[in-house]
Amino acid sequence: MTIPKTPQHNAPRPDAAEMSADFRAAFRNHPGGVAVITADAGDGPVGLTATSVCSVSIDPPAVAFSLSGISSAAPAIRRARTVVIHLLDADQLELARTFSTSGIDRFADTSTWSRLPTGEPYLLAAAAWMRGEITGTLDVGGSAVTAVRVLEVCLRSPDDETTPLVYCNRAWHRLGPGTAVA
């Protein structure tokens, strides 16, 4: 295997538009697990679909996600003390679509969600969900990286094999046993 040389620091840099296009193309082909993040800062439930959720620490349990400043749910999530992060499987594609659609009441169908005893909105069908406390945010460009200390985890069924929902190249995909390469 040949490792390409690192570009020299004095090499010409691409213009901002070219860099932005290349950056988007690189991540368009990088799959992300699909999650829905919900919260209620006191003025009603909000939520959004995210592919940026990642595990940060197992002890103590912590996760992070990126929150776009242009999301209509972003201001309320930033004001919230706690959030619920729902990890979706392919059976929850409609939830992913609902929470990624702008201009609708994402909580209109009251048969799909309820409130935890602590008050946060949660989605009944999610393969797994984690309730957590927001411990910090880092503003980066037009987004915020949000750190969450996990307080509670609920699996639909601990023994249940799920088929994760992923998003790649502007399309929804499912992962299953037939997609493993090793």
JSON list of C-alpha atoms in Angstrom, two decimals:
[
{"chain": "A", "resi": 1, "resn": "MET", "atom": "CA", "xyz": [0.00, 0.00, 0.00]},
{"chain": "A", "resi": 2, "resn": "THR", "atom": "CA", "xyz": [1.32, 3.42, -0.93]},
{"chain": "A", "resi": 3, "resn": "ILE", "atom": "CA", "xyz": [0.44, 6.28, 1.35]},
{"chain": "A", "resi": 4, "resn": "PRO", "atom": "CA", "xyz": [0.07, 9.56, -0.53]},
{"chain": "A", "resi": 5, "resn": "LYS", "atom": "CA", "xyz": [2.32, 12.39, 0.54]},
{"chain": "A", "resi": 6, "resn": "THR", "atom": "CA", "xyz": [0.81, 15.08, 2.72]},
{"chain": "A", "resi": 7, "resn": "PRO", "atom": "CA", "xyz": [0.36, 18.32, 0.77]},
{"chain": "A", "resi": 8, "resn": "GLN", "atom": "CA", "xyz": [3.01, 20.93, 1.49]},
{"chain": "A", "resi": 9, "resn": "HIS", "atom": "CA", "xyz": [1.90, 23.85, 3.63]},
{"chain": "A", "resi": 10, "resn": "ASN", "atom": "CA", "xyz": [2.78, 26.26, 0.86]},
{"chain": "A", "resi": 11, "resn": "ALA", "atom": "CA", "xyz": [0.71, 24.40, -1.74]},
{"chain": "A", "resi": 12, "resn": "PRO", "atom": "CA", "xyz": [-2.08, 26.52, -3.27]},
{"chain": "A", "resi": 13, "resn": "ARG", "atom": "CA", "xyz": [-5.36, 26.15, -1.41]},
{"chain": "A", "resi": 14, "resn": "PRO", "atom": "CA", "xyz": [-8.60, 25.59, -3.29]},
{"chain": "A", "resi": 15, "resn": "ASP", "atom": "CA", "xyz": [-11.08, 28.45, -3.19]},
{"chain": "A", "resi": 16, "resn": "ALA", "atom": "CA", "xyz": [-13.87, 28.34, -0.60]},
{"chain": "A", "resi": 17, "resn": "ALA", "atom": "CA", "xyz": [-16.56, 27.22, -3.08]},
{"chain": "A", "resi": 18, "resn": "GLU", "atom": "CA", "xyz": [-14.42, 24.34, -4.33]},
{"chain": "A", "resi": 19, "resn": "MET", "atom": "CA", "xyz": [-13.55, 23.30, -0.79]},
{"chain": "A", "resi": 20, "resn": "SER", "atom": "CA", "xyz": [-17.21, 23.39, 0.23]},
{"chain": "A", "resi": 21, "resn": "ALA", "atom": "CA", "xyz": [-18.25, 21.28, -2.78]},
{"chain": "A", "resi": 22, "resn": "ASP", "atom": "CA", "xyz": [-15.49, 18.73, -2.12]},
{"chain": "A", "resi": 23, "resn": "PHE", "atom": "CA", "xyz": [-16.36, 18.59, 1.59]},
{"chain": "A", "resi": 24, "resn": "ARG", "atom": "CA", "xyz": [-20.03, 17.94, 0.83]},
{"chain": "A", "resi": 25, "resn": "ALA", "atom": "CA", "xyz": [-19.14, 15.26, -1.74]},
{"chain": "A", "resi": 26, "resn": "ALA", "atom": "CA", "xyz": [-16.85, 13.49, 0.72]},
{"chain": "A", "resi": 27, "resn": "PHE", "atom": "CA", "xyz": [-19.53, 13.29, 3.41]},
{"chain": "A", "resi": 28, "resn": "ARG", "atom": "CA", "xyz": [-22.33, 12.53, 0.95]},
{"chain": "A", "resi": 29, "resn": "ASN", "atom": "CA", "xyz": [-20.68, 9.15, 0.47]},
{"chain": "A", "resi": 30, "resn": "HIS", "atom": "CA", "xyz": [-19.99, 8.58, 4.17]},
{"chain": "A", "resi": 31, "resn": "PRO", "atom": "CA", "xyz": [-22.97, 6.75, 5.71]},
{"chain": "A", "resi": 32, "resn": "GLY", "atom": "CA", "xyz": [-24.42, 7.81, 9.02]},
{"chain": "A", "resi": 33, "resn": "GLY", "atom": "CA", "xyz": [-26.73, 6.01, 11.40]},
{"chain": "A", "resi": 34, "resn": "VAL", "atom": "CA", "xyz": [-30.11, 7.73, 11.60]},
{"chain": "A", "resi": 35, "resn": "ALA", "atom": "CA", "xyz": [-31.40, 9.13, 14.89]},
{"chain": "A", "resi": 36, "resn": "VAL", "atom": "CA", "xyz": [-34.17, 11.45, 15.99]},
{"chain": "A", "resi": 37, "resn": "ILE", "atom": "CA", "xyz": [-33.43, 13.92, 18.76]},
{"chain": "A", "resi": 38, "resn": "THR", "atom": "CA", "xyz": [-36.35, 15.27, 20.79]},
{"chain": "A", "resi": 39, "resn": "ALA", "atom": "CA", "xyz": [-36.62, 17.82, 23.58]},
{"chain": "A", "resi": 40, "resn": "ASP", "atom": "CA", "xyz": [-38.98, 20.23, 25.29]},
{"chain": "A", "resi": 41, "resn": "ALA", "atom": "CA", "xyz": [-37.54, 23.45, 26.68]},
{"chain": "A", "resi": 42, "resn": "GLY", "atom": "CA", "xyz": [-40.93, 24.41, 28.09]},
{"chain": "A", "resi": 43, "resn": "ASP", "atom": "CA", "xyz": [-42.75, 25.64, 25.00]},
{"chain": "A", "resi": 44, "resn": "GLY", "atom": "CA", "xyz": [-43.76, 22.30, 23.46]},
{"chain": "A", "resi": 45, "resn": "PRO", "atom": "CA", "xyz": [-41.98, 19.30, 21.99]},
{"chain": "A", "resi": 46, "resn": "VAL", "atom": "CA", "xyz": [-39.44, 19.69, 19.19]},
{"chain": "A", "resi": 47, "resn": "GLY", "atom": "CA", "xyz": [-37.40, 17.17, 17.27]},
{"chain": "A", "resi": 48, "resn": "LEU", "atom": "CA", "xyz": [-35.17, 16.60, 14.28]},
{"chain": "A", "resi": 49, "resn": "THR", "atom": "CA", "xyz": [-33.55, 13.79, 12.33]},
{"chain": "A", "resi": 50, "resn": "ALA", "atom": "CA", "xyz": [-29.77, 13.56, 12.69]},
{"chain": "A", "resi": 51, "resn": "THR", "atom": "CA", "xyz": [-26.99, 11.43, 11.24]},
{"chain": "A", "resi": 52, "resn": "SER", "atom": "CA", "xyz": [-24.29, 13.00, 13.37]},
{"chain": "A", "resi": 53, "resn": "VAL", "atom": "CA", "xyz": [-24.83, 11.13, 16.66]},
{"chain": "A", "resi": 54, "resn": "CYS", "atom": "CA", "xyz": [-21.71, 9.41, 17.96]},
{"chain": "A", "resi": 55, "resn": "SER", "atom": "CA", "xyz": [-20.64, 7.64, 21.11]},
{"chain": "A", "resi": 56, "resn": "VAL", "atom": "CA", "xyz": [-18.06, 9.65, 23.06]},
{"chain": "A", "resi": 57, "resn": "SER", "atom": "CA", "xyz": [-17.53, 7.71, 26.27]},
{"chain": "A", "resi": 58, "resn": "ILE", "atom": "CA", "xyz": [-18.72, 4.49, 27.84]},
{"chain": "A", "resi": 59, "resn": "ASP", "atom": "CA", "xyz": [-17.78, 5.43, 31.42]},
{"chain": "A", "resi": 60, "resn": "PRO", "atom": "CA", "xyz": [-19.52, 7.71, 32.03]},
{"chain": "A", "resi": 61, "resn": "PRO", "atom": "CA", "xyz": [-21.88, 7.12, 29.09]},
{"chain": "A", "resi": 62, "resn": "ALA", "atom": "CA", "xyz": [-21.82, 10.14, 26.79]},
{"chain": "A", "resi": 63, "resn": "VAL", "atom": "CA", "xyz": [-22.74, 10.98, 23.22]},
{"chain": "A", "resi": 64, "resn": "ALA", "atom": "CA", "xyz": [-22.45, 13.98, 20.94]},
{"chain": "A", "resi": 65, "resn": "PHE", "atom": "CA", "xyz": [-24.34, 15.29, 17.94]},
{"chain": "A", "resi": 66, "resn": "SER", "atom": "CA", "xyz": [-24.17, 18.23, 15.58]},
{"chain": "A", "resi": 67, "resn": "LEU", "atom": "CA", "xyz": [-27.05, 20.68, 15.63]},
{"chain": "A", "resi": 68, "resn": "SER", "atom": "CA", "xyz": [-27.49, 22.78, 12.50]},
{"chain": "A", "resi": 69, "resn": "GLY", "atom": "CA", "xyz": [-28.27, 26.42, 13.16]},
{"chain": "A", "resi": 70, "resn": "ILE", "atom": "CA", "xyz": [-30.83, 26.42, 10.33]},
{"chain": "A", "resi": 71, "resn": "SER", "atom": "CA", "xyz": [-32.97, 23.69, 11.92]},
{"chain": "A", "resi": 72, "resn": "SER", "atom": "CA", "xyz": [-36.27, 25.03, 13.24]},
{"chain": "A", "resi": 73, "resn": "ALA", "atom": "CA", "xyz": [-35.80, 22.80, 16.31]},
{"chain": "A", "resi": 74, "resn": "ALA", "atom": "CA", "xyz": [-32.28, 24.06, 17.10]},
{"chain": "A", "resi": 75, "resn": "PRO", "atom": "CA", "xyz": [-33.19, 27.04, 19.32]},
{"chain": "A", "resi": 76, "resn": "ALA", "atom": "CA", "xyz": [-35.45, 24.93, 21.57]},
{"chain": "A", "resi": 77, "resn": "ILE", "atom": "CA", "xyz": [-32.95, 22.07, 21.77]},
{"chain": "A", "resi": 78, "resn": "ARG", "atom": "CA", "xyz": [-30.23, 24.55, 22.74]},
{"chain": "A", "resi": 79, "resn": "ARG", "atom": "CA", "xyz": [-32.48, 25.90, 25.53]},
{"chain": "A", "resi": 80, "resn": "ALA", "atom": "CA", "xyz": [-33.39, 22.43, 26.79]},
{"chain": "A", "resi": 81, "resn": "ARG", "atom": "CA", "xyz": [-31.60, 20.90, 29.76]},
{"chain": "A", "resi": 82, "resn": "THR", "atom": "CA", "xyz": [-32.23, 17.34, 28.55]},
{"chain": "A", "resi": 83, "resn": "VAL", "atom": "CA", "xyz": [-32.81, 15.52, 25.25]},
{"chain": "A", "resi": 84, "resn": "VAL", "atom": "CA", "xyz": [-33.87, 12.08, 24.11]},
{"chain": "A", "resi": 85, "resn": "ILE", "atom": "CA", "xyz": [-31.82, 10.52, 21.33]},
{"chain": "A", "resi": 86, "resn": "HIS", "atom": "CA", "xyz": [-33.65, 7.78, 19.43]},
{"chain": "A", "resi": 87, "resn": "LEU", "atom": "CA", "xyz": [-31.62, 5.30, 17.37]},
{"chain": "A", "resi": 88, "resn": "LEU", "atom": "CA", "xyz": [-33.76, 4.15, 14.46]},
{"chain": "A", "resi": 89, "resn": "ASP", "atom": "CA", "xyz": [-33.92, 0.91, 12.57]},
{"chain": "A", "resi": 90, "resn": "ALA", "atom": "CA", "xyz": [-35.24, 0.48, 9.04]},
{"chain": "A", "resi": 91, "resn": "ASP", "atom": "CA", "xyz": [-38.77, -0.07, 10.35]},
{"chain": "A", "resi": 92, "resn": "GLN", "atom": "CA", "xyz": [-38.80, 3.54, 11.56]},
{"chain": "A", "resi": 93, "resn": "LEU", "atom": "CA", "xyz": [-38.16, 5.14, 8.16]},
{"chain": "A", "resi": 94, "resn": "GLU", "atom": "CA", "xyz": [-41.40, 7.14, 8.40]},
{"chain": "A", "resi": 95, "resn": "LEU", "atom": "CA", "xyz": [-40.28, 8.64, 11.72]},
{"chain": "A", "resi": 96, "resn": "ALA", "atom": "CA", "xyz": [-36.99, 9.66, 10.11]},
{"chain": "A", "resi": 97, "resn": "ARG", "atom": "CA", "xyz": [-38.85, 11.28, 7.22]},
{"chain": "A", "resi": 98, "resn": "THR", "atom": "CA", "xyz": [-41.31, 13.06, 9.51]},
{"chain": "A", "resi": 99, "resn": "PHE", "atom": "CA", "xyz": [-38.58, 14.57, 11.68]},
{"chain": "A", "resi": 100, "resn": "SER", "atom": "CA", "xyz": [-36.55, 15.64, 8.65]},
{"chain": "A", "resi": 101, "resn": "THR", "atom": "CA", "xyz": [-39.48, 17.48, 7.03]},
{"chain": "A", "resi": 102, "resn": "SER", "atom": "CA", "xyz": [-39.62, 21.24, 7.47]},
{"chain": "A", "resi": 103, "resn": "GLY", "atom": "CA", "xyz": [-42.78, 23.20, 8.10]},
{"chain": "A", "resi": 104, "resn": "ILE", "atom": "CA", "xyz": [-44.90, 20.45, 9.67]},
{"chain": "A", "resi": 105, "resn": "ASP", "atom": "CA", "xyz": [-46.04, 19.61, 13.17]},
{"chain": "A", "resi": 106, "resn": "ARG", "atom": "CA", "xyz": [-43.73, 16.65, 13.81]},
{"chain": "A", "resi": 107, "resn": "PHE", "atom": "CA", "xyz": [-45.74, 15.69, 16.90]},
{"chain": "A", "resi": 108, "resn": "ALA", "atom": "CA", "xyz": [-49.21, 15.89, 15.30]},
{"chain": "A", "resi": 109, "resn": "ASP", "atom": "CA", "xyz": [-49.65, 12.08, 15.36]},
{"chain": "A", "resi": 110, "resn": "THR", "atom": "CA", "xyz": [-50.00, 11.55, 19.10]},
{"chain": "A", "resi": 111, "resn": "SER", "atom": "CA", "xyz": [-50.04, 7.76, 18.62]},
{"chain": "A", "resi": 112, "resn": "THR", "atom": "CA", "xyz": [-46.28, 7.80, 17.83]},
{"chain": "A", "resi": 113, "resn": "TRP", "atom": "CA", "xyz": [-44.99, 9.52, 20.95]},
{"chain": "A", "resi": 114, "resn": "SER", "atom": "CA", "xyz": [-45.50, 10.06, 24.65]},
{"chain": "A", "resi": 115, "resn": "ARG", "atom": "CA", "xyz": [-43.70, 11.74, 27.52]},
{"chain": "A", "resi": 116, "resn": "LEU", "atom": "CA", "xyz": [-41.26, 10.16, 29.91]},
{"chain": "A", "resi": 117, "resn": "PRO", "atom": "CA", "xyz": [-41.99, 10.55, 33.64]},
{"chain": "A", "resi": 118, "resn": "THR", "atom": "CA", "xyz": [-39.30, 13.28, 33.57]},
{"chain": "A", "resi": 119, "resn": "GLY", "atom": "CA", "xyz": [-41.27, 15.20, 30.90]},
{"chain": "A", "resi": 120, "resn": "GLU", "atom": "CA", "xyz": [-39.25, 14.70, 27.72]},
{"chain": "A", "resi": 121, "resn": "PRO", "atom": "CA", "xyz": [-41.05, 13.63, 24.53]},
{"chain": "A", "resi": 122, "resn": "TYR", "atom": "CA", "xyz": [-40.02, 10.19, 23.27]},
{"chain": "A", "resi": 123, "resn": "LEU", "atom": "CA", "xyz": [-40.90, 8.07, 20.25]},
{"chain": "A", "resi": 124, "resn": "LEU", "atom": "CA", "xyz": [-42.64, 4.82, 21.14]},
{"chain": "A", "resi": 125, "resn": "ALA", "atom": "CA", "xyz": [-41.33, 2.74, 18.22]},
{"chain": "A", "resi": 126, "resn": "ALA", "atom": "CA", "xyz": [-37.62, 3.59, 18.39]},
{"chain": "A", "resi": 127, "resn": "ALA", "atom": "CA", "xyz": [-35.24, 0.62, 18.43]},
{"chain": "A", "resi": 128, "resn": "ALA", "atom": "CA", "xyz": [-33.41, 2.29, 21.32]},
{"chain": "A", "resi": 129, "resn": "TRP", "atom": "CA", "xyz": [-33.44, 5.64, 23.06]},
{"chain": "A", "resi": 130, "resn": "MET", "atom": "CA", "xyz": [-31.20, 7.48, 25.46]},
{"chain": "A", "resi": 131, "resn": "ARG", "atom": "CA", "xyz": [-32.26, 10.28, 27.76]},
{"chain": "A", "resi": 132, "resn": "GLY", "atom": "CA", "xyz": [-29.44, 12.62, 28.58]},
{"chain": "A", "resi": 133, "resn": "GLU", "atom": "CA", "xyz": [-28.41, 15.93, 30.04]},
{"chain": "A", "resi": 134, "resn": "ILE", "atom": "CA", "xyz": [-26.75, 18.47, 27.76]},
{"chain": "A", "resi": 135, "resn": "THR", "atom": "CA", "xyz": [-23.35, 19.16, 29.29]},
{"chain": "A", "resi": 136, "resn": "GLY", "atom": "CA", "xyz": [-21.94, 21.56, 26.72]},
{"chain": "A", "resi": 137, "resn": "THR", "atom": "CA", "xyz": [-22.02, 22.98, 23.23]},
{"chain": "A", "resi": 138, "resn": "LEU", "atom": "CA", "xyz": [-19.28, 24.15, 20.92]},
{"chain": "A", "resi": 139, "resn": "ASP", "atom": "CA", "xyz": [-20.28, 26.54, 18.15]},
{"chain": "A", "resi": 140, "resn": "VAL", "atom": "CA", "xyz": [-18.54, 25.68, 14.89]},
{"chain": "A", "resi": 141, "resn": "GLY", "atom": "CA", "xyz": [-19.53, 27.63, 11.79]},
{"chain": "A", "resi": 142, "resn": "GLY", "atom": "CA", "xyz": [-23.31, 27.52, 11.50]},
{"chain": "A", "resi": 143, "resn": "SER", "atom": "CA", "xyz": [-23.65, 24.47, 13.73]},
{"chain": "A", "resi": 144, "resn": "ALA", "atom": "CA", "xyz": [-23.12, 23.45, 17.33]},
{"chain": "A", "resi": 145, "resn": "VAL", "atom": "CA", "xyz": [-21.52, 20.25, 18.57]},
{"chain": "A", "resi": 146, "resn": "THR", "atom": "CA", "xyz": [-23.63, 19.21, 21.54]},
{"chain": "A", "resi": 147, "resn": "ALA", "atom": "CA", "xyz": [-22.30, 16.93, 24.29]},
{"chain": "A", "resi": 148, "resn": "VAL", "atom": "CA", "xyz": [-24.76, 14.82, 26.28]},
{"chain": "A", "resi": 149, "resn": "ARG", "atom": "CA", "xyz": [-24.26, 12.79, 29.46]},
{"chain": "A", "resi": 150, "resn": "VAL", "atom": "CA", "xyz": [-26.52, 9.75, 29.16]},
{"chain": "A", "resi": 151, "resn": "LEU", "atom": "CA", "xyz": [-28.80, 9.29, 32.15]},
{"chain": "A", "resi": 152, "resn": "GLU", "atom": "CA", "xyz": [-31.00, 6.44, 30.92]},
{"chain": "A", "resi": 153, "resn": "VAL", "atom": "CA", "xyz": [-31.00, 3.89, 28.07]},
{"chain": "A", "resi": 154, "resn": "CYS", "atom": "CA", "xyz": [-33.97, 1.90, 26.84]},
{"chain": "A", "resi": 155, "resn": "LEU", "atom": "CA", "xyz": [-33.74, -0.91, 24.29]},
{"chain": "A", "resi": 156, "resn": "ARG", "atom": "CA", "xyz": [-36.95, -2.03, 22.60]},
{"chain": "A", "resi": 157, "resn": "SER", "atom": "CA", "xyz": [-35.85, -5.56, 23.43]},
{"chain": "A", "resi": 158, "resn": "PRO", "atom": "CA", "xyz": [-32.36, -6.40, 24.69]},
{"chain": "A", "resi": 159, "resn": "ASP", "atom": "CA", "xyz": [-32.35, -9.61, 22.63]},
{"chain": "A", "resi": 160, "resn": "ASP", "atom": "CA", "xyz": [-33.95, -8.05, 19.56]},
{"chain": "A", "resi": 161, "resn": "GLU", "atom": "CA", "xyz": [-31.73, -7.90, 16.48]},
{"chain": "A", "resi": 162, "resn": "THR", "atom": "CA", "xyz": [-32.38, -4.63, 14.69]},
{"chain": "A", "resi": 163, "resn": "THR", "atom": "CA", "xyz": [-31.77, -3.60, 11.13]},
{"chain": "A", "resi": 164, "resn": "PRO", "atom": "CA", "xyz": [-30.19, -0.15, 11.49]},
{"chain": "A", "resi": 165, "resn": "LEU", "atom": "CA", "xyz": [-31.37, 2.70, 9.29]},
{"chain": "A", "resi": 166, "resn": "VAL", "atom": "CA", "xyz": [-28.52, 4.60, 7.65]},
{"chain": "A", "resi": 167, "resn": "TYR", "atom": "CA", "xyz": [-28.37, 7.58, 5.32]},
{"chain": "A", "resi": 168, "resn": "CYS", "atom": "CA", "xyz": [-25.85, 7.72, 2.48]},
{"chain": "A", "resi": 169, "resn": "ASN", "atom": "CA", "xyz": [-25.64, 9.63, -0.78]},
{"chain": "A", "resi": 170, "resn": "ARG", "atom": "CA", "xyz": [-29.07, 11.26, -0.32]},
{"chain": "A", "resi": 171, "resn": "ALA", "atom": "CA", "xyz": [-30.85, 7.93, 0.23]},
{"chain": "A", "resi": 172, "resn": "TRP", "atom": "CA", "xyz": [-32.06, 5.79, 3.14]},
{"chain": "A", "resi": 173, "resn": "HIS", "atom": "CA", "xyz": [-30.51, 2.32, 3.49]},
{"chain": "A", "resi": 174, "resn": "ARG", "atom": "CA", "xyz": [-30.81, -0.65, 5.82]},
{"chain": "A", "resi": 175, "resn": "LEU", "atom": "CA", "xyz": [-27.96, -2.67, 7.28]},
{"chain": "A", "resi": 176, "resn": "GLY", "atom": "CA", "xyz": [-28.44, -6.36, 7.84]},
{"chain": "A", "resi": 177, "resn": "PRO", "atom": "CA", "xyz": [-26.54, -9.63, 8.08]},
{"chain": "A", "resi": 178, "resn": "GLY", "atom": "CA", "xyz": [-26.18, -9.78, 4.29]},
{"chain": "A", "resi": 179, "resn": "THR", "atom": "CA", "xyz": [-24.37, -6.44, 4.20]},
{"chain": "A", "resi": 180, "resn": "ALA", "atom": "CA", "xyz": [-21.46, -7.43, 6.47]},
{"chain": "A", "resi": 181, "resn": "VAL", "atom": "CA", "xyz": [-18.08, -7.60, 4.74]},
{"chain": "A", "resi": 182, "resn": "ALA", "atom": "CA", "xyz": [-16.08, -9.26, 7.53]}
]
